[in-house]
Amino acid sequence: MPKRVNGIKYVIVTGGVLSGLGKGITTSSIGRLLKSHGYTVTAIKIDPYLNCDAGTMNPFQHGEVFVLSDGGEVDLDLGNYERFLDVNLSRDNNITTGRAYKSVIEKERHGDYLGKTVQIVPHITDEIREWIKKVAQQSGAQICLVEVGGTVGDIESMPFLEAVRQLHQEVGHENLVFVHTTLVPVMGVVGEQKTKPTQHSVKELRSIGIDPDIIVGRGEEPLNQQTKEKIALFCDVPVEGVISAPDAKNIYWVPLILDDQGLTDLLLNKFKLAKRKDLKEWKKFVDKIDNLEHKVTIGMAGKYTYLEDSYISILEAFYHAGAATNTEVNVEWIDAEKIEEGKSEKLKKLNGLLVPGGFGIRGAEGKIFAINYARRNKIPFLGICFGFQLAVVEYGQNVLGLDCHSTEIDPSTKHPLIYILPEQDGIENMGGTMRLGEQTIKIKENTIAHGLYGKNRISERHRHRYEVNPGYIEKLENNGLIFSGRSPDRIRMEICELPSHPYFIASQFHPEFKSHPLSPAPLFCGLVKASLEQKNKSPPR
Ligand code: GLN
């Protein structure tokens, strides 16, 4: 039973000095800690860019596009919130400048502000403030975290900071806490921790009317006592309000590091909320991933191989599946374009292969080569979305002997095994127009998929335009590739597998988006387990 709370409490997280400080992880960790005391928590991410959502953004620049159950294509931080808080968020939990302006402009066109001059202050700021309150209320949560993206001092974040300043006025100091995350760099031969950037960013925050209650200082090493005291003195916060966030072994450690310094107690005292901590399950999980007995190497054949953030949910899903199977997953990045240039030696040292989601022609042939290698050499394989589509194409080309492809790669292919969803024909707008979000999938009994999920009906998240052409299903199945998961109307193919292979399975959906620390994705657990068996069976090459 969640405890009673009078009115919603807000924790606002801002960032200073520079971006990329791990504000999202700090926010998620605070949420996890509050939840561990029995409170219900939701989280909102504010992104001060003009895109209406993350769906049209390049993962190479911006990191992965996370997909919510309602089909919202959102910032990857919402993935962290869902994983840390074990909640299901909605697209409204991601506010962007584009969405706020679009809503105000639509209201203006509708005549809602008739006679008034529509301005950033108060109309955009009111819109943001009301939006935050509405999402908090509709979520039913007792505590709402709001992470303001960007860095304090940026022109872009101004309206958002003004909105949260006003929210503070409105709900009162006992109901809203400001947490400011900053960088504490180390300089010189003696390795002195420098507080000046923090002082400057707090000064900047003060100039817009926000007084931080808590300062989280990021750095490689923990802040020493002297540094904490200096920040407390110059930034006017109590010394116990200066929290150290050093680099952690993995992100799941962060809640424990923050809690050890009294951050949770401080927040709950401020909110006058009762304490009843239970972090046992979380600690067990963190402890487990630090002490795994086995190790496997799984290849990731992708395009954005140099930015781990482009595949963050997959990497996290490996952590979760690793904890469940007592196995550390060492991810070997395989640049699909290098395979096309003939450099495929990396494939030889793999215990398993994952071909993730993707778009477009670049690297597609390299991925097909890797899938072919895994199929013929009985290397455990999991294909996701584009990886699923290419696995079907590979089978069509090399087992059925068809001159076939996906029309995404070869629009004039003789046999379009993968083609555009009929309802997608003629769609010109790019934003939010794919098949998105959670859909039901029926699973055939006596298949690998059924064994892994243990049920006949599942629901997973999607983000695609292309799908398997129903005209080729019979031929593929007659030749050994079984479609073990389909949409309830049996028209869309959702999972394919090869019974004659130790583990060759692929899904049209993205299992990684629903993988949480304590409830890992079955298809990932299957891959890790099969890779370990493969490793134990075959002598080292
Ligand atoms: N490009 C493919 C499609 O649009 C796959 C998309 C994906 O992998 N997310 O269907």
XYZ file of C-alpha atoms and ligand atoms in Angstrom:
551
model
C 0.000 0.000 0.000
C 1.541 3.360 -0.953
C 1.612 5.805 1.920
C -0.684 8.797 2.104
C 0.750 12.073 0.898
C -1.049 15.412 0.979
C -0.634 16.897 -2.478
C 1.956 15.888 -5.054
C 5.601 16.450 -4.194
C 8.000 17.587 -6.908
C 11.725 17.041 -7.322
C 13.160 19.285 -10.048
C 16.554 18.285 -11.425
C 18.596 20.894 -13.318
C 22.083 20.719 -14.761
C 24.990 23.134 -14.798
C 28.454 23.591 -16.348
C 28.046 21.155 -19.232
C 25.732 18.547 -20.683
C 26.242 14.813 -20.466
C 26.658 14.789 -16.686
C 24.281 11.892 -16.183
C 21.317 13.977 -15.009
C 19.015 11.253 -16.295
C 20.673 8.637 -14.120
C 20.626 10.993 -11.122
C 16.905 11.594 -11.688
C 16.181 7.888 -12.148
C 18.202 7.034 -9.050
C 16.391 9.575 -6.887
C 13.134 8.098 -8.135
C 14.239 4.583 -7.268
C 15.233 5.686 -3.763
C 11.909 7.404 -3.086
C 10.110 4.372 -4.433
C 12.101 2.142 -2.087
C 10.367 3.930 0.781
C 6.970 2.882 -0.498
C 6.008 6.007 -2.475
C 4.644 5.981 -6.005
C 6.806 7.979 -8.376
C 6.591 9.293 -11.937
C 9.130 11.248 -13.966
C 8.966 13.894 -16.690
C 11.782 14.754 -19.083
C 11.949 18.240 -20.533
C 13.887 18.538 -23.791
C 14.509 22.104 -24.907
C 14.589 21.385 -28.632
C 12.067 22.242 -31.320
C 11.464 18.691 -32.531
C 8.048 17.553 -31.334
C 9.513 14.205 -30.328
C 12.737 12.221 -30.627
C 11.377 10.067 -33.471
C 12.901 12.171 -36.215
C 16.302 12.530 -34.548
C 19.444 10.714 -35.615
C 20.507 8.197 -32.937
C 24.122 8.895 -33.850
C 23.766 12.457 -32.630
C 21.181 12.060 -29.953
C 21.249 8.474 -28.750
C 18.519 5.899 -29.024
C 14.889 6.739 -29.702
C 13.005 5.029 -26.878
C 9.509 3.728 -27.628
C 6.766 3.775 -24.986
C 3.780 1.451 -24.809
C 1.483 4.201 -26.137
C 3.768 4.540 -29.173
C 5.471 7.732 -28.010
C 8.964 8.074 -29.533
C 10.862 9.726 -26.745
C 14.214 10.657 -25.283
C 16.308 7.747 -24.017
C 16.098 9.065 -20.451
C 12.500 7.856 -20.320
C 13.918 4.377 -20.835
C 16.077 4.874 -17.758
C 13.089 6.108 -15.769
C 11.032 3.074 -16.769
C 13.869 0.692 -15.914
C 14.721 2.284 -12.557
C 11.165 3.015 -11.459
C 9.518 -0.049 -12.985
C 6.708 2.100 -14.369
C 4.957 2.544 -17.691
C 5.180 6.155 -18.856
C 3.222 8.007 -21.522
C 4.318 10.272 -24.370
C 3.189 13.242 -22.271
C 6.038 12.501 -19.851
C 8.383 13.978 -22.469
C 7.838 17.702 -22.974
C 9.782 19.334 -25.783
C 9.888 22.982 -26.806
C 8.284 21.885 -30.079
C 5.327 20.269 -28.326
C 4.792 23.219 -25.966
C 4.873 25.765 -28.800
C 2.706 23.591 -31.067
C 0.045 23.353 -28.393
C 0.055 27.111 -27.701
C 0.003 27.959 -31.421
C -2.898 25.554 -32.001
C -4.813 27.216 -29.136
C -4.085 30.619 -30.627
C -5.411 29.505 -34.040
C -8.450 28.047 -32.324
C -9.143 31.422 -30.785
C -8.550 30.411 -27.165
C -6.562 33.570 -26.391
C -8.879 35.861 -28.323
C -7.878 39.507 -27.984
C -4.637 38.774 -26.139
C -1.079 39.097 -27.337
C 0.311 35.544 -27.075
C 3.795 35.537 -25.546
C 6.482 33.220 -24.209
C 5.762 34.593 -20.746
C 3.060 33.899 -19.609
C 1.538 31.682 -22.312
C 4.365 29.212 -23.029
C 5.424 29.112 -19.366
C 1.795 28.555 -18.260
C 1.462 25.768 -20.797
C 4.570 24.042 -19.406
C 3.522 24.492 -15.778
C 0.011 23.149 -16.412
C 1.446 20.274 -18.440
C 3.719 19.192 -15.583
C 0.857 19.325 -13.077
C -1.511 17.453 -15.392
C 0.947 14.616 -16.057
C 1.729 14.358 -12.333
C -1.967 14.202 -11.442
C -2.951 11.787 -14.186
C -0.139 9.409 -13.279
C -1.616 9.008 -9.807
C 1.929 9.211 -8.397
C 2.703 10.816 -5.050
C 6.054 12.193 -6.141
C 6.841 13.642 -9.561
C 10.416 14.098 -10.766
C 11.066 16.667 -13.463
C 14.408 16.639 -15.276
C 15.093 19.869 -17.123
C 17.330 18.960 -20.062
C 20.073 21.272 -21.279
C 22.384 23.389 -19.188
C 21.417 26.332 -16.983
C 22.267 29.506 -18.877
C 21.178 28.189 -22.279
C 18.654 30.390 -24.040
C 16.618 27.294 -24.904
C 15.917 26.197 -21.346
C 14.831 29.634 -20.079
C 11.032 29.187 -20.444
C 11.219 25.800 -18.726
C 13.259 27.114 -15.799
C 10.856 30.016 -15.448
C 7.940 27.537 -15.443
C 9.456 25.425 -12.649
C 10.309 28.572 -10.694
C 6.623 29.510 -10.852
C 5.597 25.961 -9.938
C 7.724 26.319 -6.805
C 5.865 29.538 -5.951
C 2.557 27.849 -6.530
C 3.004 24.590 -4.596
C 5.267 25.936 -1.857
C 8.722 25.107 -0.592
C 7.555 22.108 1.449
C 6.310 20.438 -1.737
C 9.119 21.102 -4.192
C 12.850 20.479 -4.022
C 15.463 21.725 -6.476
C 18.399 19.398 -7.155
C 21.214 20.885 -9.227
C 23.779 18.569 -10.833
C 27.159 20.020 -11.740
C 30.673 19.048 -12.681
C 33.537 19.258 -10.191
C 36.684 18.999 -12.320
C 40.080 18.025 -10.992
C 43.045 20.195 -11.968
C 46.779 20.272 -11.574
C 49.361 17.803 -10.400
C 47.952 17.659 -6.872
C 44.513 16.809 -8.249
C 42.589 19.601 -6.586
C 38.795 19.427 -6.932
C 37.650 22.732 -8.366
C 34.377 24.236 -7.190
C 34.322 27.430 -9.272
C 32.269 26.045 -12.194
C 29.667 24.884 -9.664
C 29.625 28.300 -7.999
C 29.076 29.963 -11.362
C 26.266 27.691 -12.432
C 24.492 28.143 -9.090
C 24.887 31.903 -9.493
C 23.279 31.597 -12.918
C 20.424 29.577 -11.433
C 19.914 32.155 -8.666
C 19.745 34.958 -11.214
C 16.577 33.373 -12.580
C 15.079 32.948 -9.136
C 15.897 29.315 -8.361
C 17.740 28.394 -5.142
C 18.992 24.824 -5.216
C 18.337 22.733 -2.092
C 20.704 19.943 -3.069
C 23.823 19.960 -5.240
C 25.030 16.750 -6.846
C 28.686 17.035 -7.849
C 29.872 14.762 -10.639
C 33.479 13.761 -11.038
C 35.661 10.729 -11.503
C 36.366 10.451 -7.767
C 34.113 11.161 -4.747
C 34.114 14.765 -3.531
C 36.294 15.173 -0.471
C 34.930 16.753 2.711
C 36.745 20.024 2.076
C 35.190 20.330 -1.384
C 31.737 19.592 0.000
C 32.186 22.278 2.660
C 33.375 24.810 0.122
C 30.409 24.182 -2.184
C 28.049 24.366 0.810
C 29.502 27.706 1.906
C 29.621 29.410 -1.472
C 26.400 27.982 -2.862
C 24.436 28.413 0.344
C 23.251 24.864 0.876
C 23.729 22.752 4.015
C 26.831 20.564 3.782
C 24.683 17.413 3.919
C 22.967 18.787 0.826
C 26.175 18.457 -1.201
C 26.147 14.969 -2.651
C 28.961 13.280 -4.462
C 28.279 11.342 -7.655
C 31.565 9.739 -8.693
C 31.883 7.438 -11.711
C 30.210 4.152 -10.849
C 30.992 0.612 -11.996
C 27.588 0.584 -13.631
C 24.524 2.829 -13.488
C 22.627 0.543 -11.112
C 25.102 1.424 -8.358
C 24.162 5.106 -8.413
C 21.040 4.903 -6.183
C 23.103 3.124 -3.522
C 25.920 5.687 -3.731
C 23.462 8.570 -3.331
C 21.563 6.855 -0.531
C 24.742 6.193 1.457
C 25.293 9.941 1.678
C 21.852 10.555 3.133
C 20.173 11.958 0.013
C 16.929 10.026 0.496
C 16.623 11.019 4.158
C 17.218 14.626 3.237
C 14.463 14.598 0.619
C 11.944 12.807 2.804
C 12.667 15.126 5.741
C 12.098 18.126 3.517
C 8.793 16.704 2.338
C 7.932 15.618 5.904
C 7.319 12.104 4.627
C 7.714 8.943 6.677
C 10.596 6.538 5.987
C 10.402 2.808 5.432
C 13.315 1.850 3.291
C 13.419 -1.422 1.418
C 16.289 -1.601 -1.063
C 16.875 -5.339 -0.631
C 15.820 -6.442 -4.118
C 17.814 -3.650 -5.773
C 20.929 -4.431 -3.729
C 20.600 -8.088 -4.612
C 20.467 -7.201 -8.302
C 23.471 -4.840 -8.105
C 25.414 -7.413 -6.143
C 24.544 -10.081 -8.681
C 25.776 -8.105 -11.715
C 29.039 -7.492 -9.899
C 29.641 -11.158 -9.194
C 28.713 -13.072 -12.297
C 30.241 -16.511 -12.664
C 30.200 -16.921 -16.432
C 31.140 -14.776 -19.371
C 30.150 -14.743 -23.033
C 31.018 -12.598 -26.023
C 28.064 -11.469 -28.083
C 28.516 -9.549 -31.315
C 26.386 -6.508 -32.097
C 26.328 -5.918 -35.820
C 25.132 -2.376 -36.282
C 25.657 0.942 -37.919
C 25.964 3.312 -34.975
C 28.630 1.209 -33.347
C 30.646 4.083 -31.994
C 28.004 5.578 -29.786
C 26.829 3.224 -27.080
C 23.867 5.500 -26.390
C 22.391 4.536 -29.771
C 21.787 1.045 -28.388
C 21.344 1.816 -24.706
C 18.208 -0.304 -24.143
C 19.867 -3.327 -25.744
C 22.959 -2.935 -23.578
C 20.771 -2.615 -20.482
C 18.741 -5.666 -21.543
C 22.036 -7.627 -21.608
C 22.692 -6.531 -18.019
C 19.251 -7.704 -16.929
C 19.499 -11.006 -18.795
C 23.065 -11.427 -17.511
C 21.934 -11.080 -13.901
C 19.174 -13.636 -14.494
C 21.559 -16.168 -16.079
C 24.637 -15.483 -13.947
C 26.563 -14.452 -17.060
C 28.516 -11.339 -17.925
C 27.923 -10.241 -21.488
C 30.917 -8.809 -23.244
C 29.578 -6.914 -26.247
C 31.756 -7.031 -29.335
C 30.893 -4.163 -31.661
C 30.845 -5.218 -35.274
C 30.710 -2.527 -37.885
C 28.457 -3.982 -40.588
C 30.113 -1.848 -43.262
C 33.506 -3.336 -42.400
C 32.064 -6.792 -43.051
C 31.055 -5.541 -46.492
C 34.691 -4.591 -47.083
C 35.613 -8.211 -46.350
C 36.670 -7.777 -42.728
C 34.657 -10.507 -41.051
C 37.257 -12.131 -38.777
C 35.545 -10.742 -35.655
C 32.630 -13.102 -36.259
C 34.871 -16.075 -35.492
C 35.297 -15.250 -31.821
C 31.621 -14.815 -31.022
C 29.510 -17.008 -28.768
C 26.373 -15.253 -29.959
C 25.177 -12.575 -32.374
C 22.610 -9.823 -32.151
C 21.477 -7.821 -35.170
C 19.542 -4.851 -33.826
C 16.977 -2.512 -35.372
C 18.052 -0.169 -38.137
C 17.107 1.738 -41.230
C 18.364 1.986 -44.767
C 20.841 0.400 -47.090
C 24.136 1.225 -45.339
C 25.552 -1.892 -43.707
C 22.535 -4.060 -44.602
C 24.548 -6.529 -46.713
C 27.123 -6.854 -43.922
C 24.355 -7.702 -41.488
C 22.990 -10.339 -43.864
C 26.480 -11.825 -44.103
C 26.714 -11.992 -40.297
C 23.277 -13.644 -40.023
C 24.271 -16.192 -42.641
C 27.449 -16.939 -40.690
C 25.509 -17.453 -37.448
C 22.921 -19.673 -39.135
C 25.424 -21.933 -40.859
C 27.838 -22.174 -37.924
C 25.088 -22.693 -35.339
C 26.021 -19.535 -33.457
C 23.093 -18.360 -31.276
C 21.371 -15.437 -32.972
C 18.777 -12.857 -32.037
C 17.453 -10.446 -34.662
C 15.462 -7.396 -33.696
C 13.160 -5.516 -36.084
C 15.503 -4.776 -39.040
C 17.491 -7.797 -37.812
C 14.295 -9.894 -38.084
C 13.573 -8.621 -41.582
C 17.130 -9.322 -42.754
C 17.042 -12.816 -41.235
C 13.978 -13.575 -43.376
C 15.731 -12.124 -46.444
C 18.880 -14.172 -45.746
C 16.776 -17.337 -45.551
C 14.967 -16.462 -48.743
C 18.199 -15.808 -50.607
C 20.311 -18.688 -49.372
C 17.883 -21.484 -48.486
C 15.013 -20.824 -50.873
C 17.430 -19.595 -53.537
C 15.239 -16.625 -54.373
C 16.398 -13.403 -55.901
C 14.710 -11.581 -53.045
C 15.151 -8.621 -50.715
C 13.405 -6.039 -48.592
C 12.020 -3.193 -50.695
C 13.680 -0.846 -48.190
C 17.039 -2.018 -49.588
C 16.091 -2.908 -53.156
C 12.813 -1.270 -54.236
C 12.722 -3.202 -57.514
C 13.579 -6.658 -56.128
C 12.016 -9.574 -57.985
C 10.728 -11.148 -54.779
C 9.827 -8.544 -52.140
C 9.975 -10.763 -49.030
C 9.836 -7.679 -46.856
C 7.675 -4.849 -48.066
C 6.018 -1.700 -46.853
C 3.020 -2.030 -44.558
C -0.007 -1.537 -46.834
C -1.363 1.174 -44.496
C 1.974 2.998 -44.824
C 1.630 3.472 -48.576
C 1.297 7.118 -49.434
C 2.329 8.470 -46.029
C 4.459 11.543 -46.538
C 4.963 12.907 -43.017
C 7.919 11.343 -41.230
C 7.097 12.121 -37.573
C 5.127 9.495 -35.622
C 3.882 7.653 -38.694
C 5.389 4.176 -38.260
C 3.651 1.213 -36.640
C 4.393 2.212 -33.090
C 3.963 1.031 -29.540
C 2.640 -2.015 -27.791
C 0.695 -4.631 -29.764
C -0.533 -8.099 -28.865
C 1.272 -11.131 -30.300
C -0.033 -14.693 -30.328
C 2.586 -17.370 -29.758
C 2.460 -20.872 -31.189
C 2.855 -23.732 -28.731
C 5.869 -26.052 -28.795
C 8.191 -23.397 -30.150
C 11.324 -21.724 -28.731
C 9.324 -18.509 -28.320
C 6.644 -20.277 -26.297
C 9.268 -21.943 -24.134
C 10.858 -18.571 -23.381
C 7.715 -16.537 -22.711
C 5.742 -19.409 -21.188
C 2.438 -18.065 -22.497
C 0.257 -17.852 -25.581
C -0.201 -14.103 -25.706
C 2.357 -11.396 -25.136
C 2.510 -7.677 -25.750
C 5.647 -5.955 -27.020
C 6.689 -2.593 -28.463
C 7.107 -1.807 -32.157
C 8.654 0.799 -34.416
C 8.686 -0.135 -38.088
C 7.305 0.575 -41.537
C 8.154 -2.688 -43.329
C 6.985 -6.243 -42.625
C 7.010 -9.803 -43.954
C 5.070 -10.212 -47.195
C 2.304 -12.786 -46.437
C 2.659 -14.211 -49.960
C 5.937 -15.928 -48.992
C 5.051 -17.365 -45.565
C 4.071 -20.827 -46.752
C 7.218 -21.251 -48.800
C 9.433 -20.093 -45.912
C 7.702 -22.378 -43.406
C 7.801 -25.370 -45.748
C 11.544 -24.850 -45.896
C 12.094 -24.761 -42.139
C 11.726 -21.123 -41.003
C 8.804 -21.133 -38.571
C 6.746 -18.062 -37.718
C 6.059 -18.720 -34.059
C 4.590 -15.304 -33.234
C 1.905 -13.491 -35.214
C -0.579 -10.688 -34.742
C -3.930 -11.993 -33.433
C -5.439 -11.621 -36.940
C -2.480 -13.780 -38.161
C -1.619 -11.245 -40.874
C 1.571 -9.798 -39.432
C 4.600 -11.947 -38.692
C 6.126 -11.102 -35.310
C 8.632 -13.875 -34.470
C 10.528 -16.331 -36.637
C 12.722 -19.193 -35.513
C 14.673 -22.167 -36.817
C 13.921 -25.418 -34.994
C 17.004 -27.036 -36.548
C 19.381 -24.512 -34.915
C 20.405 -24.233 -31.223
C 19.053 -20.671 -31.018
C 18.050 -18.743 -34.090
C 15.189 -16.404 -33.332
C 14.148 -12.942 -34.441
C 11.308 -10.572 -33.639
C 9.618 -7.757 -35.531
C 9.121 -6.026 -32.172
C 11.777 -4.599 -29.849
C 12.010 -6.788 -26.723
C 14.665 -4.485 -25.241
C 12.167 -1.698 -24.485
C 10.342 -3.764 -21.886
C 13.388 -5.302 -20.220
C 13.739 -4.205 -16.583
C 16.393 -5.122 -13.999
C 14.137 -7.507 -12.146
C 12.090 -8.670 -15.147
C 14.509 -9.314 -18.018
C 13.369 -9.826 -21.619
C 12.885 -13.550 -22.376
C 14.466 -13.339 -25.862
C 17.635 -11.830 -24.345
C 17.785 -14.439 -21.572
C 17.474 -17.098 -24.265
C 20.325 -15.597 -26.284
C 22.669 -15.311 -23.294
C 21.906 -18.857 -22.133
C 22.360 -20.333 -25.594
C 25.617 -18.375 -26.068
C 26.967 -19.805 -22.827
C 26.037 -23.324 -23.931
C 27.711 -22.678 -27.273
C 30.855 -21.477 -25.487
C 30.979 -24.529 -23.224
C 30.428 -26.878 -26.143
C 32.870 -25.597 -28.714
C 36.598 -25.499 -27.965
C 38.130 -22.006 -28.024
C 39.004 -20.992 -31.570
N 13.735 -0.174 -41.270
C 12.816 -1.167 -40.835
C 11.377 -0.708 -40.911
O 11.128 0.449 -41.019
C 13.138 -1.623 -39.409
C 12.913 -0.583 -38.390
C 13.608 -0.891 -37.093
O 14.499 -1.711 -37.028
N 13.213 -0.204 -36.025
O 10.480 -1.524 -40.881
